[in-house]
Amino acid sequence: GDSVTQMEGPVTLSEEAFLTINCTYTATGYPSLFWYVQYPGEGLQLLLKATKADDKGSNKGFEATYRKETTSFHLEKGSVQVSDSAVYFCALSGTNTGNQFYFGTGTSLTVIP
Amino acid sequence: AAGVIQSPRHLIKEKRETATLKCYPIPRHDTVYWYQQGPGQDPQFLISFYEKMQSDKGSIPDRFSAQQFSDYHSELNMSSLELGDSALYFCASSSAGAASGGYEQYFGPGTRLTVT
């Protein structure tokens, strides 16, 4: 079935370090891929998305490229800040089974000054 | 900009009681989704509605039911509550409709349900 496998955390980085959070997926059809961020006690906020192969989503310095050949959508940021501390969820939707989202297990990121 | 509104934000119930969670989608959004996020877990899809009709069904227990009304708001009704129902319940809306795929969903802040 459709699923998302996400790099397990927690991840702790120093400010200005490079961030990579791995995400791979299994899906029927041609899904769209998303990264959502969840700050403590808050809901899910869309960080970026890509709707077809080779698309690159970007926002607030974060980037992810939809790689169909490796079924991956890894999240990267060149220089993290303390304010980036949150839980990051990789997700897909729009498969042959419907429009609901399938989420990865989430990766907790803590950035220390 | 208007966002998805959920009420109440917090709810405490006892075992075997009932609860009703409400979701008000972004104006002109026609599709509503419900998700359950247990402590330290990823959100799990429960059910969705498009134009007031159920469109997809996920891991929603038989004790739960939901509907979407003519003004597009949705309610999740939960009966015979169990301790394991304690979770954060998210509602999301989109304007894609049931026939389209891959459109982003806008999430509400969630309702935190605690069953004691």
mmCIF file of C-alpha atoms in Angstrom:
data_model
loop_
_atom_site.group_PDB
_atom_site.id
_atom_site.type_symbol
_atom_site.label_atom_id
_atom_site.label_comp_id
_atom_site.label_asym_id
_atom_site.label_seq_id
_atom_site.Cartn_x
_atom_site.Cartn_y
_atom_site.Cartn_z
ATOM 1 C CA GLY A 1 0.000 0.000 0.000
ATOM 2 C CA ASP A 2 0.891 3.663 -0.053
ATOM 3 C CA SER A 3 3.356 4.685 2.624
ATOM 4 C CA VAL A 4 6.107 7.064 3.615
ATOM 5 C CA THR A 5 9.326 6.087 5.348
ATOM 6 C CA GLN A 6 11.069 8.880 7.112
ATOM 7 C CA MET A 7 14.429 9.217 8.778
ATOM 8 C CA GLU A 8 14.056 8.640 12.460
ATOM 9 C CA GLY A 9 15.056 11.238 14.958
ATOM 10 C CA PRO A 10 15.572 13.002 17.091
ATOM 11 C CA VAL A 11 18.113 15.119 15.279
ATOM 12 C CA THR A 12 20.193 17.700 17.134
ATOM 13 C CA LEU A 13 22.247 20.232 15.198
ATOM 14 C CA SER A 14 24.211 23.330 15.983
ATOM 15 C CA GLU A 15 23.050 26.601 14.508
ATOM 16 C CA GLU A 16 24.190 27.125 10.908
ATOM 17 C CA ALA A 17 24.739 23.396 10.354
ATOM 18 C CA PHE A 18 23.491 21.614 7.233
ATOM 19 C CA LEU A 19 20.280 19.647 7.557
ATOM 20 C CA THR A 20 19.115 16.572 5.674
ATOM 21 C CA ILE A 21 16.041 14.587 6.606
ATOM 22 C CA ASN A 22 15.543 11.548 4.407
ATOM 23 C CA CYS A 23 12.158 10.549 3.075
ATOM 24 C CA THR A 24 11.254 7.729 0.724
ATOM 25 C CA TYR A 25 7.843 6.645 -0.418
ATOM 26 C CA THR A 26 5.843 3.797 -1.873
ATOM 27 C CA ALA A 27 2.798 4.743 -3.866
ATOM 28 C CA THR A 28 0.416 3.700 -6.582
ATOM 29 C CA GLY A 29 -0.132 6.203 -9.303
ATOM 30 C CA TYR A 30 1.588 9.580 -9.355
ATOM 31 C CA PRO A 31 1.418 11.177 -5.936
ATOM 32 C CA SER A 32 2.249 14.670 -4.837
ATOM 33 C CA LEU A 33 4.814 14.990 -2.074
ATOM 34 C CA PHE A 34 4.858 17.379 0.853
ATOM 35 C CA TRP A 35 6.815 18.407 3.877
ATOM 36 C CA TYR A 36 4.849 19.669 6.858
ATOM 37 C CA VAL A 37 6.269 21.221 10.022
ATOM 38 C CA GLN A 38 4.726 21.058 13.470
ATOM 39 C CA TYR A 39 5.851 23.400 16.214
ATOM 40 C CA PRO A 40 5.197 22.422 19.835
ATOM 41 C CA GLY A 41 1.523 22.532 20.677
ATOM 42 C CA GLU A 42 0.526 23.651 17.200
ATOM 43 C CA GLY A 43 -1.010 22.198 14.088
ATOM 44 C CA LEU A 44 0.645 21.122 10.880
ATOM 45 C CA GLN A 45 1.940 23.816 8.562
ATOM 46 C CA LEU A 46 2.803 23.204 4.948
ATOM 47 C CA LEU A 47 6.503 23.812 4.410
ATOM 48 C CA LEU A 48 6.851 22.886 0.743
ATOM 49 C CA LYS A 49 5.480 20.606 -1.915
ATOM 50 C CA ALA A 50 6.206 19.033 -5.303
ATOM 51 C CA THR A 51 3.540 17.662 -7.580
ATOM 52 C CA LYS A 52 5.538 15.789 -10.221
ATOM 53 C CA ALA A 53 8.876 14.137 -10.818
ATOM 54 C CA ASP A 54 11.927 16.426 -10.811
ATOM 55 C CA ASP A 55 9.965 19.286 -9.269
ATOM 56 C CA LYS A 56 11.776 21.111 -6.507
ATOM 57 C CA GLY A 57 9.803 22.578 -3.646
ATOM 58 C CA SER A 58 11.375 25.357 -1.626
ATOM 59 C CA ASN A 59 10.414 27.672 1.206
ATOM 60 C CA LYS A 60 12.224 29.516 3.996
ATOM 61 C CA GLY A 61 15.575 28.101 2.896
ATOM 62 C CA PHE A 62 14.308 24.511 2.877
ATOM 63 C CA GLU A 63 14.368 22.487 -0.338
ATOM 64 C CA ALA A 64 13.267 19.050 -1.482
ATOM 65 C CA THR A 65 13.343 17.471 -4.943
ATOM 66 C CA TYR A 66 10.842 14.869 -6.122
ATOM 67 C CA ARG A 67 13.012 11.967 -7.319
ATOM 68 C CA LYS A 68 10.914 9.337 -8.993
ATOM 69 C CA GLU A 69 13.859 7.090 -9.831
ATOM 70 C CA THR A 70 14.782 6.755 -6.159
ATOM 71 C CA THR A 71 11.238 7.380 -4.820
ATOM 72 C CA SER A 72 12.640 10.014 -2.514
ATOM 73 C CA PHE A 73 11.859 13.526 -1.318
ATOM 74 C CA HIS A 74 14.676 14.419 1.052
ATOM 75 C CA LEU A 75 14.445 17.708 2.945
ATOM 76 C CA GLU A 76 17.537 19.929 3.056
ATOM 77 C CA LYS A 77 18.543 23.276 4.469
ATOM 78 C CA GLY A 78 21.968 24.781 4.180
ATOM 79 C CA SER A 79 22.066 26.645 7.483
ATOM 80 C CA VAL A 80 19.579 25.863 10.235
ATOM 81 C CA GLN A 81 18.454 28.315 12.884
ATOM 82 C CA VAL A 82 17.206 27.819 16.421
ATOM 83 C CA SER A 83 13.735 28.776 15.197
ATOM 84 C CA ASP A 84 13.736 25.718 12.891
ATOM 85 C CA SER A 85 13.388 23.443 15.922
ATOM 86 C CA ALA A 86 10.204 21.471 15.297
ATOM 87 C CA VAL A 87 8.904 18.119 14.092
ATOM 88 C CA TYR A 88 9.009 17.598 10.334
ATOM 89 C CA PHE A 89 6.621 15.250 8.538
ATOM 90 C CA CYS A 90 7.019 13.948 5.025
ATOM 91 C CA ALA A 91 3.709 13.147 3.358
ATOM 92 C CA LEU A 92 2.155 12.073 0.098
ATOM 93 C CA SER A 93 -1.298 12.308 -1.369
ATOM 94 C CA GLY A 94 -3.143 11.851 -4.608
ATOM 95 C CA THR A 95 -2.557 8.176 -5.174
ATOM 96 C CA ASN A 96 -4.852 5.663 -6.752
ATOM 97 C CA THR A 97 -6.415 5.050 -3.339
ATOM 98 C CA GLY A 98 -7.608 8.588 -2.809
ATOM 99 C CA ASN A 99 -6.637 12.080 -1.716
ATOM 100 C CA GLN A 100 -5.946 11.429 1.928
ATOM 101 C CA PHE A 101 -2.471 12.129 3.221
ATOM 102 C CA TYR A 102 -0.055 9.417 4.246
ATOM 103 C CA PHE A 103 2.464 10.741 6.735
ATOM 104 C CA GLY A 104 5.876 9.561 7.770
ATOM 105 C CA THR A 105 6.556 9.094 11.453
ATOM 106 C CA GLY A 106 7.995 12.574 11.858
ATOM 107 C CA THR A 107 11.528 13.724 12.633
ATOM 108 C CA SER A 108 12.134 15.914 15.637
ATOM 109 C CA LEU A 109 14.773 18.564 15.024
ATOM 110 C CA THR A 110 16.443 20.545 17.785
ATOM 111 C CA VAL A 111 18.841 23.324 16.846
ATOM 112 C CA ILE A 112 21.129 24.524 19.590
ATOM 113 C CA PRO A 113 22.830 27.919 19.604
ATOM 114 C CA ALA B 1 -6.103 34.981 5.612
ATOM 115 C CA ALA B 2 -8.814 32.763 7.016
ATOM 116 C CA GLY B 3 -7.667 29.392 8.265
ATOM 117 C CA VAL B 4 -9.304 26.158 9.300
ATOM 118 C CA ILE B 5 -11.094 26.552 12.614
ATOM 119 C CA GLN B 6 -11.572 23.713 15.047
ATOM 120 C CA SER B 7 -13.538 23.674 18.235
ATOM 121 C CA PRO B 8 -13.112 23.035 21.001
ATOM 122 C CA ARG B 9 -9.334 23.287 21.258
ATOM 123 C CA HIS B 10 -9.242 21.111 24.335
ATOM 124 C CA LEU B 11 -11.725 18.549 25.590
ATOM 125 C CA ILE B 12 -11.670 16.279 28.587
ATOM 126 C CA LYS B 13 -14.096 13.374 28.748
ATOM 127 C CA GLU B 14 -14.503 10.255 30.811
ATOM 128 C CA LYS B 15 -14.544 6.714 29.509
ATOM 129 C CA ARG B 16 -17.790 5.717 27.797
ATOM 130 C CA GLU B 17 -18.836 9.323 27.277
ATOM 131 C CA THR B 18 -19.442 10.923 23.898
ATOM 132 C CA ALA B 19 -17.683 13.834 22.252
ATOM 133 C CA THR B 20 -18.336 16.037 19.236
ATOM 134 C CA LEU B 21 -15.532 17.848 17.455
ATOM 135 C CA LYS B 22 -16.257 20.602 14.974
ATOM 136 C CA CYS B 23 -14.330 21.802 11.957
ATOM 137 C CA TYR B 24 -14.908 24.913 9.871
ATOM 138 C CA PRO B 25 -12.955 24.769 6.604
ATOM 139 C CA ILE B 26 -11.396 27.647 4.774
ATOM 140 C CA PRO B 27 -14.085 29.530 2.812
ATOM 141 C CA ARG B 28 -14.757 27.996 -0.603
ATOM 142 C CA HIS B 29 -13.006 24.769 0.306
ATOM 143 C CA ASP B 30 -15.266 21.834 -0.500
ATOM 144 C CA THR B 31 -13.326 18.943 1.028
ATOM 145 C CA VAL B 32 -12.705 18.157 4.671
ATOM 146 C CA TYR B 33 -10.388 15.520 6.131
ATOM 147 C CA TRP B 34 -10.093 14.227 9.703
ATOM 148 C CA TYR B 35 -6.865 12.873 11.183
ATOM 149 C CA GLN B 36 -5.950 11.427 14.558
ATOM 150 C CA GLN B 37 -2.475 11.963 15.985
ATOM 151 C CA GLY B 38 -1.598 9.907 19.032
ATOM 152 C CA PRO B 39 1.216 10.988 21.376
ATOM 153 C CA GLY B 40 4.515 10.938 19.506
ATOM 154 C CA GLN B 41 2.903 9.469 16.403
ATOM 155 C CA ASP B 42 2.204 10.615 12.885
ATOM 156 C CA PRO B 43 -1.289 11.724 11.935
ATOM 157 C CA GLN B 44 -3.526 8.888 10.787
ATOM 158 C CA PHE B 45 -6.280 9.522 8.290
ATOM 159 C CA LEU B 46 -9.786 8.844 9.586
ATOM 160 C CA ILE B 47 -12.312 10.015 7.012
ATOM 161 C CA SER B 48 -12.972 12.672 4.397
ATOM 162 C CA PHE B 49 -15.931 14.417 2.811
ATOM 163 C CA TYR B 50 -16.385 16.114 -0.526
ATOM 164 C CA GLU B 51 -19.471 18.185 -1.188
ATOM 165 C CA LYS B 52 -21.166 16.735 1.884
ATOM 166 C CA MET B 53 -20.627 13.140 0.806
ATOM 167 C CA GLN B 54 -18.114 10.745 2.329
ATOM 168 C CA SER B 55 -15.259 10.416 -0.141
ATOM 169 C CA ASP B 56 -12.615 8.279 1.544
ATOM 170 C CA LYS B 57 -12.490 6.231 4.703
ATOM 171 C CA GLY B 58 -9.408 5.373 6.677
ATOM 172 C CA SER B 59 -8.865 3.870 10.091
ATOM 173 C CA ILE B 60 -11.961 5.321 11.709
ATOM 174 C CA PRO B 61 -13.428 3.136 14.468
ATOM 175 C CA ASP B 62 -17.060 2.086 14.206
ATOM 176 C CA ARG B 63 -17.707 4.096 17.394
ATOM 177 C CA PHE B 64 -16.930 7.262 15.459
ATOM 178 C CA SER B 65 -19.046 8.919 12.813
ATOM 179 C CA ALA B 66 -18.755 12.134 10.899
ATOM 180 C CA GLN B 67 -20.645 14.283 8.472
ATOM 181 C CA GLN B 68 -20.302 17.422 6.442
ATOM 182 C CA PHE B 69 -23.095 19.961 6.483
ATOM 183 C CA SER B 70 -24.536 22.270 3.836
ATOM 184 C CA ASP B 71 -22.246 25.116 4.971
ATOM 185 C CA TYR B 72 -19.295 22.688 4.542
ATOM 186 C CA HIS B 73 -18.435 22.515 8.195
ATOM 187 C CA SER B 74 -17.895 19.029 9.528
ATOM 188 C CA GLU B 75 -18.435 17.281 12.829
ATOM 189 C CA LEU B 76 -16.735 14.186 14.179
ATOM 190 C CA ASN B 77 -18.890 12.325 16.669
ATOM 191 C CA MET B 78 -17.179 9.935 19.023
ATOM 192 C CA SER B 79 -19.090 7.572 21.285
ATOM 193 C CA SER B 80 -18.158 5.072 24.003
ATOM 194 C CA LEU B 81 -14.859 6.844 24.433
ATOM 195 C CA GLU B 82 -11.858 4.773 25.425
ATOM 196 C CA LEU B 83 -8.567 5.789 27.016
ATOM 197 C CA GLY B 84 -6.854 5.054 23.701
ATOM 198 C CA ASP B 85 -8.913 7.731 21.986
ATOM 199 C CA SER B 86 -6.849 10.389 23.740
ATOM 200 C CA ALA B 87 -5.127 12.180 20.907
ATOM 201 C CA LEU B 88 -4.881 15.330 18.876
ATOM 202 C CA TYR B 89 -7.583 15.406 16.210
ATOM 203 C CA PHE B 90 -6.837 17.473 13.153
ATOM 204 C CA CYS B 91 -9.192 18.686 10.539
ATOM 205 C CA ALA B 92 -7.866 19.746 7.152
ATOM 206 C CA SER B 93 -9.555 21.312 4.166
ATOM 207 C CA SER B 94 -8.792 21.631 0.499
ATOM 208 C CA SER B 95 -10.441 22.923 -2.623
ATOM 209 C CA ALA B 96 -9.462 20.023 -4.829
ATOM 210 C CA GLY B 97 -12.582 17.958 -4.481
ATOM 211 C CA ALA B 98 -12.803 14.200 -4.550
ATOM 212 C CA ALA B 99 -11.988 13.863 -8.224
ATOM 213 C CA SER B 100 -8.602 15.547 -8.061
ATOM 214 C CA GLY B 101 -5.444 14.426 -6.398
ATOM 215 C CA GLY B 102 -2.363 15.917 -4.890
ATOM 216 C CA TYR B 103 -3.649 19.256 -3.714
ATOM 217 C CA GLU B 104 -2.315 20.552 -0.441
ATOM 218 C CA GLN B 105 -4.441 20.357 2.618
ATOM 219 C CA TYR B 106 -4.646 23.181 5.108
ATOM 220 C CA PHE B 107 -4.677 21.949 8.661
ATOM 221 C CA GLY B 108 -6.482 23.378 11.631
ATOM 222 C CA PRO B 109 -4.810 23.753 15.038
ATOM 223 C CA GLY B 110 -6.358 20.533 16.270
ATOM 224 C CA THR B 111 -8.556 19.489 19.163
ATOM 225 C CA ARG B 112 -6.739 17.806 22.000
ATOM 226 C CA LEU B 113 -9.010 15.144 23.457
ATOM 227 C CA THR B 114 -8.143 13.612 26.783
ATOM 228 C CA VAL B 115 -10.136 10.615 27.969
ATOM 229 C CA THR B 116 -9.834 9.829 31.673
#
